[in-house]
CSV table of C-alpha atoms in Angstrom, one decimal:
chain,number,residue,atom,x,y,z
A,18,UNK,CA,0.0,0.0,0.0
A,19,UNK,CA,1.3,3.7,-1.0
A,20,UNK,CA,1.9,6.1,1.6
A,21,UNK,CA,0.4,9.3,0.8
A,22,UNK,CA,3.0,12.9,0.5
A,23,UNK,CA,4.5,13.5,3.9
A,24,UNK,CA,4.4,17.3,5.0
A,25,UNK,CA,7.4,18.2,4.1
A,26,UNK,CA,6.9,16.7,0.2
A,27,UNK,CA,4.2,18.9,0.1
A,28,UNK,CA,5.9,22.2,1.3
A,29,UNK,CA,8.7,21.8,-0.9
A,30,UNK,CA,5.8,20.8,-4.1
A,31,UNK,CA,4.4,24.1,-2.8
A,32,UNK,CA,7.6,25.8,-3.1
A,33,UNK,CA,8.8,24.9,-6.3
A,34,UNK,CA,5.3,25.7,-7.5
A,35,UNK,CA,5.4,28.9,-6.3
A,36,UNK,CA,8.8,29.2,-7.6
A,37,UNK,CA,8.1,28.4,-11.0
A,38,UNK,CA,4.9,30.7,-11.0
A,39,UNK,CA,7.5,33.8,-9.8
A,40,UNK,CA,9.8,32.7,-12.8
A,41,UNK,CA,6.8,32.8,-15.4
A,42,UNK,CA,5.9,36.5,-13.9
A,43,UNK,CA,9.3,37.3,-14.4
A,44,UNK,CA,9.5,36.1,-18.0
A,45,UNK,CA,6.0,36.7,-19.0
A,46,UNK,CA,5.9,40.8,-19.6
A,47,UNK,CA,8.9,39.9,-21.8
A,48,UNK,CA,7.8,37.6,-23.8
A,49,UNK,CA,4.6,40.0,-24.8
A,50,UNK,CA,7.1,43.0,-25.5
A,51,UNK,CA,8.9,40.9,-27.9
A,52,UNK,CA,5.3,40.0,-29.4
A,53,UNK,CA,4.2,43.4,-30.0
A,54,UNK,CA,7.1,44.3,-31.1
A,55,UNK,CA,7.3,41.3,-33.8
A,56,UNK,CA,3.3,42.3,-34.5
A,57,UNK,CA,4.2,46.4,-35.0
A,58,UNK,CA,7.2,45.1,-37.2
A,59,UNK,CA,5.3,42.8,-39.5
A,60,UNK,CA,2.6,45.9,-39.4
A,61,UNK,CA,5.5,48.8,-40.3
A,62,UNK,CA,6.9,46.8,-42.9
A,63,UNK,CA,3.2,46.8,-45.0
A,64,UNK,CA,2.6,50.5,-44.1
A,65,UNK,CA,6.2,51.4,-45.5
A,66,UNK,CA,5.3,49.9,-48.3
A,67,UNK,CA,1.4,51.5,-48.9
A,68,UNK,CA,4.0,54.2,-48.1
A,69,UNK,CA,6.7,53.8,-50.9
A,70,UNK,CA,3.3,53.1,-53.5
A,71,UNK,CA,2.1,56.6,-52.0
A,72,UNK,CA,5.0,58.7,-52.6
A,73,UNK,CA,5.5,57.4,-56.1
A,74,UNK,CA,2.6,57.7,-57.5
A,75,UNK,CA,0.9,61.1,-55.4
A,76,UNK,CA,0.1,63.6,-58.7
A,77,UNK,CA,1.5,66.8,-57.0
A,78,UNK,CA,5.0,64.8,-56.2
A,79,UNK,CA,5.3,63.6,-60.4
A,80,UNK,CA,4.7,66.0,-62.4
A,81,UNK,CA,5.1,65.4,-65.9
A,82,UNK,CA,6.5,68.9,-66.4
A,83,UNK,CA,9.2,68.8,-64.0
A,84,UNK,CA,8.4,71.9,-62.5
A,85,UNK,CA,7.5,71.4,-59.1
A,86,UNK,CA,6.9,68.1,-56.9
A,87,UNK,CA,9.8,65.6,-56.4
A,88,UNK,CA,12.2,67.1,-59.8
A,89,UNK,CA,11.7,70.6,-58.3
A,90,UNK,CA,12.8,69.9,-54.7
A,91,UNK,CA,16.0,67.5,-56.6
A,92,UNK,CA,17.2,70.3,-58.9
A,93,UNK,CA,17.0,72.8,-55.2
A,94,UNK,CA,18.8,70.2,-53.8
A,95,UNK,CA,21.4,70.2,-56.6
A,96,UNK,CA,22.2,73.8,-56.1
A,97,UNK,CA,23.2,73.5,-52.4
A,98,UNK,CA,26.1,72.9,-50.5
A,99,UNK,CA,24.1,71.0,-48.0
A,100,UNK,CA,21.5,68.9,-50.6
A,101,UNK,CA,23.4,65.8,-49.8
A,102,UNK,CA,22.7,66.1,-45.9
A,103,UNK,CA,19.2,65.4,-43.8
A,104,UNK,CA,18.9,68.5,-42.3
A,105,UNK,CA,18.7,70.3,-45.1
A,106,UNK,CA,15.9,72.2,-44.9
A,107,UNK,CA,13.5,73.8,-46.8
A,108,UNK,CA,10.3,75.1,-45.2
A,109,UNK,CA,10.2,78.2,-43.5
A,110,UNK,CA,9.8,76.7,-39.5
A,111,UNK,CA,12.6,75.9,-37.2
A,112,UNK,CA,11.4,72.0,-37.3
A,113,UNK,CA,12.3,71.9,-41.1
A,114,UNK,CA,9.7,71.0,-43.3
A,115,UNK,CA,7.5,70.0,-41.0
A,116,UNK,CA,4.7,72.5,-39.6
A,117,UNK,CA,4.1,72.3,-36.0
A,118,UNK,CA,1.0,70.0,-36.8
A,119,UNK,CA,2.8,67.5,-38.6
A,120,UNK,CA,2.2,68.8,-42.3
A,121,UNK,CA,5.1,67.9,-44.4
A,122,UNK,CA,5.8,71.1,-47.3
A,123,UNK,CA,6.8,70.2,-50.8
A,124,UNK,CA,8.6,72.9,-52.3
A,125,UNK,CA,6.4,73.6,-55.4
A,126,UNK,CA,4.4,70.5,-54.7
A,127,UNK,CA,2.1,70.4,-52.2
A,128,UNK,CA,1.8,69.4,-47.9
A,129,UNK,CA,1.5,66.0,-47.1
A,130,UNK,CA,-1.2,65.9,-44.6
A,131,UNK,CA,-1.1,63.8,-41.5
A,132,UNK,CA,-4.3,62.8,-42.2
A,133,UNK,CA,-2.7,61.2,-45.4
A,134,UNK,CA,-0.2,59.4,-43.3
A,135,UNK,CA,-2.2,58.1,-40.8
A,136,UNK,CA,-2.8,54.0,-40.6
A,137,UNK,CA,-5.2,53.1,-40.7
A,138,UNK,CA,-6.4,55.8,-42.8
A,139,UNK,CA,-9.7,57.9,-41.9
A,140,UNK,CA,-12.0,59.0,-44.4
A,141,UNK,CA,-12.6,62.5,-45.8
A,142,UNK,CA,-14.4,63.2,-42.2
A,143,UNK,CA,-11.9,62.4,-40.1
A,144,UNK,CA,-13.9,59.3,-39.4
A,145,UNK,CA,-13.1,55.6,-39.0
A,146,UNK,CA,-11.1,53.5,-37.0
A,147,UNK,CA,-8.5,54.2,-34.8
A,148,UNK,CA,-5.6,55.1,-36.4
A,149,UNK,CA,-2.4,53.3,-34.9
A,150,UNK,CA,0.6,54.5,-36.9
A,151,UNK,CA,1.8,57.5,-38.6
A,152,UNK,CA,4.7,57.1,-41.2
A,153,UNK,CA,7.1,59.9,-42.0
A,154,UNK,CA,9.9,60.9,-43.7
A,155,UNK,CA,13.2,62.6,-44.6
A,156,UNK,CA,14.8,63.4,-47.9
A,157,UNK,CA,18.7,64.5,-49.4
A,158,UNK,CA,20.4,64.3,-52.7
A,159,UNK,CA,22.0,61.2,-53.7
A,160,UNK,CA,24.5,63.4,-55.7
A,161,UNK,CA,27.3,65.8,-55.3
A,162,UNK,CA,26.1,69.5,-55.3
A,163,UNK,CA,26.6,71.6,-58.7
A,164,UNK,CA,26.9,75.0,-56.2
A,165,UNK,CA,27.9,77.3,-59.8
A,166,UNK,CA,25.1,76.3,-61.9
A,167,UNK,CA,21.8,78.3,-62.5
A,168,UNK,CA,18.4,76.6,-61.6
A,169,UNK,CA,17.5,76.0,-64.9
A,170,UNK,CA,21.1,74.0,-65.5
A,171,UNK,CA,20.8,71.4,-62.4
A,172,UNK,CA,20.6,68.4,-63.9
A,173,UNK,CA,17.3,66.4,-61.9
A,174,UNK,CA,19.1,63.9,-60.3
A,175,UNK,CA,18.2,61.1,-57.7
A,176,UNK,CA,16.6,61.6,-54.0
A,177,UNK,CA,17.3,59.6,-51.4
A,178,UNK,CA,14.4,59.1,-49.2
A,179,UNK,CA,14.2,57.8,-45.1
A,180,UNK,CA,10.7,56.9,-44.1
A,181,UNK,CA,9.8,55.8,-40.6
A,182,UNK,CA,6.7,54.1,-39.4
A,183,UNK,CA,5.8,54.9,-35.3
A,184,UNK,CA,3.1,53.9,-33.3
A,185,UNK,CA,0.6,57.1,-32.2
A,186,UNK,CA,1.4,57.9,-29.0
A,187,UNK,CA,-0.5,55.7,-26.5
A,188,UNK,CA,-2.0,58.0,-24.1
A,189,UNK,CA,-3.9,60.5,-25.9
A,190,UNK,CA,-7.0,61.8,-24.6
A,191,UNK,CA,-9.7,61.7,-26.9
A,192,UNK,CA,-12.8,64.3,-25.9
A,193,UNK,CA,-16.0,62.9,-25.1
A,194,UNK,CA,-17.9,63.2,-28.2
A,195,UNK,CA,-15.0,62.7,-30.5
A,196,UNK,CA,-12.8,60.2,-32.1
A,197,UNK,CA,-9.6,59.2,-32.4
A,198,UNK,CA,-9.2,59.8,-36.0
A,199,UNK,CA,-10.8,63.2,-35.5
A,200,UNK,CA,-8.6,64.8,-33.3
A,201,UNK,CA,-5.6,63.7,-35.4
A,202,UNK,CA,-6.9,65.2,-38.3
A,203,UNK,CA,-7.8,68.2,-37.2
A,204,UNK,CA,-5.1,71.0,-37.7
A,205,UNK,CA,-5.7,72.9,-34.8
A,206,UNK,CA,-2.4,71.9,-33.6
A,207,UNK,CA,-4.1,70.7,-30.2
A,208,UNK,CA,-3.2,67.1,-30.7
A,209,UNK,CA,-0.7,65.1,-33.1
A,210,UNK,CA,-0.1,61.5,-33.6
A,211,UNK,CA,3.8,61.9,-32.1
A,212,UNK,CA,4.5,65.0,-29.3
A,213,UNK,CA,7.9,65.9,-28.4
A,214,UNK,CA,9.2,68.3,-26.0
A,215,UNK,CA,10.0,71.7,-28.0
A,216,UNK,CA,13.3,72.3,-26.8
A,217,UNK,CA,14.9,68.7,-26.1
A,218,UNK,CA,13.0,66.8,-28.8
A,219,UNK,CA,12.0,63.8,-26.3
A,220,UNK,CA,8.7,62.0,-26.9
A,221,UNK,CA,5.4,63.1,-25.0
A,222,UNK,CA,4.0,60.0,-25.7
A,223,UNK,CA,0.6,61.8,-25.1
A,224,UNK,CA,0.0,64.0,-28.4
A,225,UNK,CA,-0.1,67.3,-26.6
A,226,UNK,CA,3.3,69.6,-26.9
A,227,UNK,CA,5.3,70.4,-24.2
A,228,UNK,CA,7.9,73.1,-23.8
A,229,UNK,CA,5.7,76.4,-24.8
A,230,UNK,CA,5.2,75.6,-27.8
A,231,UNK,CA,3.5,73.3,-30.2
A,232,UNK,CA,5.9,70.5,-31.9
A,233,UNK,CA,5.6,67.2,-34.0
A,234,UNK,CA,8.0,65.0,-33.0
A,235,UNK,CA,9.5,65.1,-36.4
A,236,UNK,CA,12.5,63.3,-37.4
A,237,UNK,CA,15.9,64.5,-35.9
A,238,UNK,CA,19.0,64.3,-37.3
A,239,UNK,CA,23.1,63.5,-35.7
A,240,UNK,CA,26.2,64.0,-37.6
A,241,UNK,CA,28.9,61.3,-37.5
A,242,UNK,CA,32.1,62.6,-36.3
A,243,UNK,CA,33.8,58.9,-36.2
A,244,UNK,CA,33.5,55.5,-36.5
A,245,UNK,CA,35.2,53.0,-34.0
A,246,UNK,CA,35.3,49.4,-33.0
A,247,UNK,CA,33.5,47.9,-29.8
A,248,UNK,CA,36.3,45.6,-29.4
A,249,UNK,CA,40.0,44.7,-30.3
A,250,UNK,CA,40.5,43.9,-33.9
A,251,UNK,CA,36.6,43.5,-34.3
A,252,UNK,CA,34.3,45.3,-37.2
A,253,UNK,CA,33.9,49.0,-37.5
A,254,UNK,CA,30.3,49.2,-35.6
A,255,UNK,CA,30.5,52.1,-33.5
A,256,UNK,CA,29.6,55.6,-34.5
A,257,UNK,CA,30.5,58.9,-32.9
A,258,UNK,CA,27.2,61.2,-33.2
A,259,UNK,CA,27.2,64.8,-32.2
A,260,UNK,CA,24.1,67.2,-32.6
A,261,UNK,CA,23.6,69.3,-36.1
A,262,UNK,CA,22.9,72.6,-34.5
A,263,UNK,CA,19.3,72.0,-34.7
A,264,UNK,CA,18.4,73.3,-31.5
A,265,UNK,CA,17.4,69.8,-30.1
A,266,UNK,CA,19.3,69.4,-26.2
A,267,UNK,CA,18.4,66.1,-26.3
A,268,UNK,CA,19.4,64.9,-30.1
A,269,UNK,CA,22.2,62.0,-29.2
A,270,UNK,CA,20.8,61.1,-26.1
A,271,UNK,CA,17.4,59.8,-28.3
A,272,UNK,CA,19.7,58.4,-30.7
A,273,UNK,CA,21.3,55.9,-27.4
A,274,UNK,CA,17.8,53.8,-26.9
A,275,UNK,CA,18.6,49.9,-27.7
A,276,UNK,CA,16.7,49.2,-30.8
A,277,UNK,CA,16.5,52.8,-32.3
A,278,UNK,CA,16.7,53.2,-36.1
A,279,UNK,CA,19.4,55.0,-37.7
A,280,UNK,CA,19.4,55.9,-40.9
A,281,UNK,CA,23.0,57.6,-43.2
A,282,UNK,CA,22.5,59.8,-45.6
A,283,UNK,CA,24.4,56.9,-47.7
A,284,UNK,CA,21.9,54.9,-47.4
A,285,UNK,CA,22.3,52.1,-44.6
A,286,UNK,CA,19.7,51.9,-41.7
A,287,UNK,CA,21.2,50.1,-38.8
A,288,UNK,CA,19.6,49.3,-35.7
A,289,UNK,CA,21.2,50.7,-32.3
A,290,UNK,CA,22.3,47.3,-30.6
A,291,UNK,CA,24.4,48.8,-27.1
A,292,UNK,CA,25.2,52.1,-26.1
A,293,UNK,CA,28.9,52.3,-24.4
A,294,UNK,CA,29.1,53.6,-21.2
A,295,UNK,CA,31.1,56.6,-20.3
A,296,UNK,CA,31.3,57.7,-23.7
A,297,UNK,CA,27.4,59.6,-24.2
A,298,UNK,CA,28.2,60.6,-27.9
A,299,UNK,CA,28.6,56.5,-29.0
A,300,UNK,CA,26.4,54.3,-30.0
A,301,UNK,CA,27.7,50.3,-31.1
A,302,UNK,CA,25.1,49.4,-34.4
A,303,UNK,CA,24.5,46.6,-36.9
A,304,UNK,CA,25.3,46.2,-39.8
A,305,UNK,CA,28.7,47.3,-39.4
A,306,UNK,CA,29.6,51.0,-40.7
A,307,UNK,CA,30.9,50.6,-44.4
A,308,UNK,CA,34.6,51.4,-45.9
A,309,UNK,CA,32.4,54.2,-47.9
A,310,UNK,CA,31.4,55.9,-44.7
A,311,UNK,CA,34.3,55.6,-43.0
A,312,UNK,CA,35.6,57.4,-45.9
A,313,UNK,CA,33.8,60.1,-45.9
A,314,UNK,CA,33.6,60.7,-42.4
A,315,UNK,CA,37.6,60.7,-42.3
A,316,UNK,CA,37.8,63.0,-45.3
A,317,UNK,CA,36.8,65.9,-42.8
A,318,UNK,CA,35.5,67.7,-46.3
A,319,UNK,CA,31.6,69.3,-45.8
A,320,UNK,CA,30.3,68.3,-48.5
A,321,UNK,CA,31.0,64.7,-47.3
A,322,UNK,CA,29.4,65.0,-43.9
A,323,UNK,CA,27.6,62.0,-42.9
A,324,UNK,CA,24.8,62.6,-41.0
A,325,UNK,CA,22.0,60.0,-39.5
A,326,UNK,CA,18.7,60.7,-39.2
A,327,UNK,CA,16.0,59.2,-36.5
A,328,UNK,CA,12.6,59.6,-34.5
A,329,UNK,CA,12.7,60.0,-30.9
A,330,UNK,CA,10.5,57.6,-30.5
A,331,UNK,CA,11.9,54.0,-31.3
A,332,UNK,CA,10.2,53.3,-34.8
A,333,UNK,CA,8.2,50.0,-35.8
A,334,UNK,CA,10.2,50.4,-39.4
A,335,UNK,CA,12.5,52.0,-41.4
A,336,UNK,CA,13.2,51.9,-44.9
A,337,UNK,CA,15.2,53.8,-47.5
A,338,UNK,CA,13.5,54.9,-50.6
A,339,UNK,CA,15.4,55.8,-54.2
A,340,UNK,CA,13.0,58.2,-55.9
A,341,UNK,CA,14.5,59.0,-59.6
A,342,UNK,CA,12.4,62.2,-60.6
């Protein structure tokens, strides 16, 4: 005959029970961050490309007469001295081209709403359902500058565009009576998908500005001032950033979140994989930093600057775009 579990059986059962139930707390939240963020991945990767479809095929953007859209803002670009940077800018607000509501201005072309950018999108109405991302973008010349030529002589060449997908900040208000897709779409400037902190750039995560003054948290740019290895005799992975002068306290420091999204002005968008401690200017990324940027960050000349661009808010996506006007 079996003897049943003797007090002490029990209490240790009970213990390793418990044990293992502490464990699964520990690893649970974990394991559903990692989901979302696969989910929100999968879900950026479709939006960039509605995105890419979007930009390519908007009337005001290709013109068949070349005169305004993307062939007007290339041949501006060609004439400048910065065209090949991010930060070049073009609008007439100290955020660049975007207005403190999010509108993106076209030179010659046209704004790109947010409520064109919006995902999913609301209808003419500002009804719908809840939008849950908001894509955006930056754009620079792919070639060198022609600085001595008249406007009429640039030769239209290719653009270079950085688009990011985000996820609406998650702890807007909505007023009773209204909806989500309304409030975003309304250009009152009370509420945008993505807040930041005027004077720091940092994320509101609550739509409403901060800082005494209205802001989109539009993307921000770094230059590159070096590139380094994380470790003896290892791969070139680590870049030196310092802030472009745009105003934003808080530009590297946004750049130095584990996962951010960097994107050169070159091309390659690497992913922010450890952040070196004691040195606040460095950030360790992959894919490794190319013998073409290394290049042109050790040439010292401006018109090879390398910059990277970036949200404050860690992205779901980021792509680069060629658009050939």
């Amino acid at each position: 005959m079996r003897k049943g579990f003797s007090l002490v059986e029990v209490l240790i059962g009970v213990l390793v029970l418990g044990l293992s139930l502490l464990g699964l707390a520990a690893v649970f939240p974990a394991i559903v961050r990692e989901q979302r963020i696969s989910r929100e991945t999968i879900v950026g990767k479709s939006i960039e490309r509605s995105a890419e479809t979007y930009l390519r095929n908007r009337g005001g953007l290709n013109r068949p007469d070349r005169l305004g859209g993307w062939s007007r803002l290339s041949a501006t670009l060609g004439r400048r001295q910065d065209g090949r940077q991010w930060s070049a800018s073009l609008g007439p607000w100290t955020n660049g081209n975007y207005q403190p509501s999010g509108r993106i201005q076209i030179p010659l072309a046209l704004d790109l709403a947010v409520a064109e950018r919006l995902w999913p999108l609301p209808d003419r109405n500002g009804q719908g359902d809840d939008p849950q991302f908001v894509w955006d973008l930056a754009v620079c010349a792919i070639n060198d500058p022609d600085t001595n030529a008249e406007d009429t002589t640039v030769a239209i060449g290719p653009l270079r565009v950085a688009l990011f997908v985000r996820r609406i900040d998650p702890q807007i208000r909505v007023p009773r009576g209204q909806t989500l897709a309304g409030v975003l779409t309304d250009d009152s400037d009370a509420i945008v998908p993505v807040a930041a902190d005027a004077s720091t750039g940092e994320a509101t995560l609550a739509g409403l500005w901060t800082g005494g003054a209205t802001r989109y948290s539009a993307p921000i740019t770094a230059d590159v001032t070096g590139v380094l290895r994380s470790r003896n005799n290892g791969p070139y992975d680590t870049l030196a950033l310092a802030p472009t002068g745009n105003g934003l306290q808080g530009s590297v420091r946004l750049a130095r979140q584990i996962g951010q999204k960097l994107v050169d002005n070159l091309g390659t968008v690497y992913t922010v994989t450890g952040v070196p401690e004691g040195q606040p200017g460095r950030v360790v990324v992959e894919p490794p930093v190319s013998a073409l940027v290394i290049k042109d960050v050790q040439s010292g000349q401006p018109l090879r600057r390398v910059q990277v661009v970036f949200t404050p808010q860690i992205p779901a996506s980021a792509t680069v775009l060629q658009i050939n006007p």
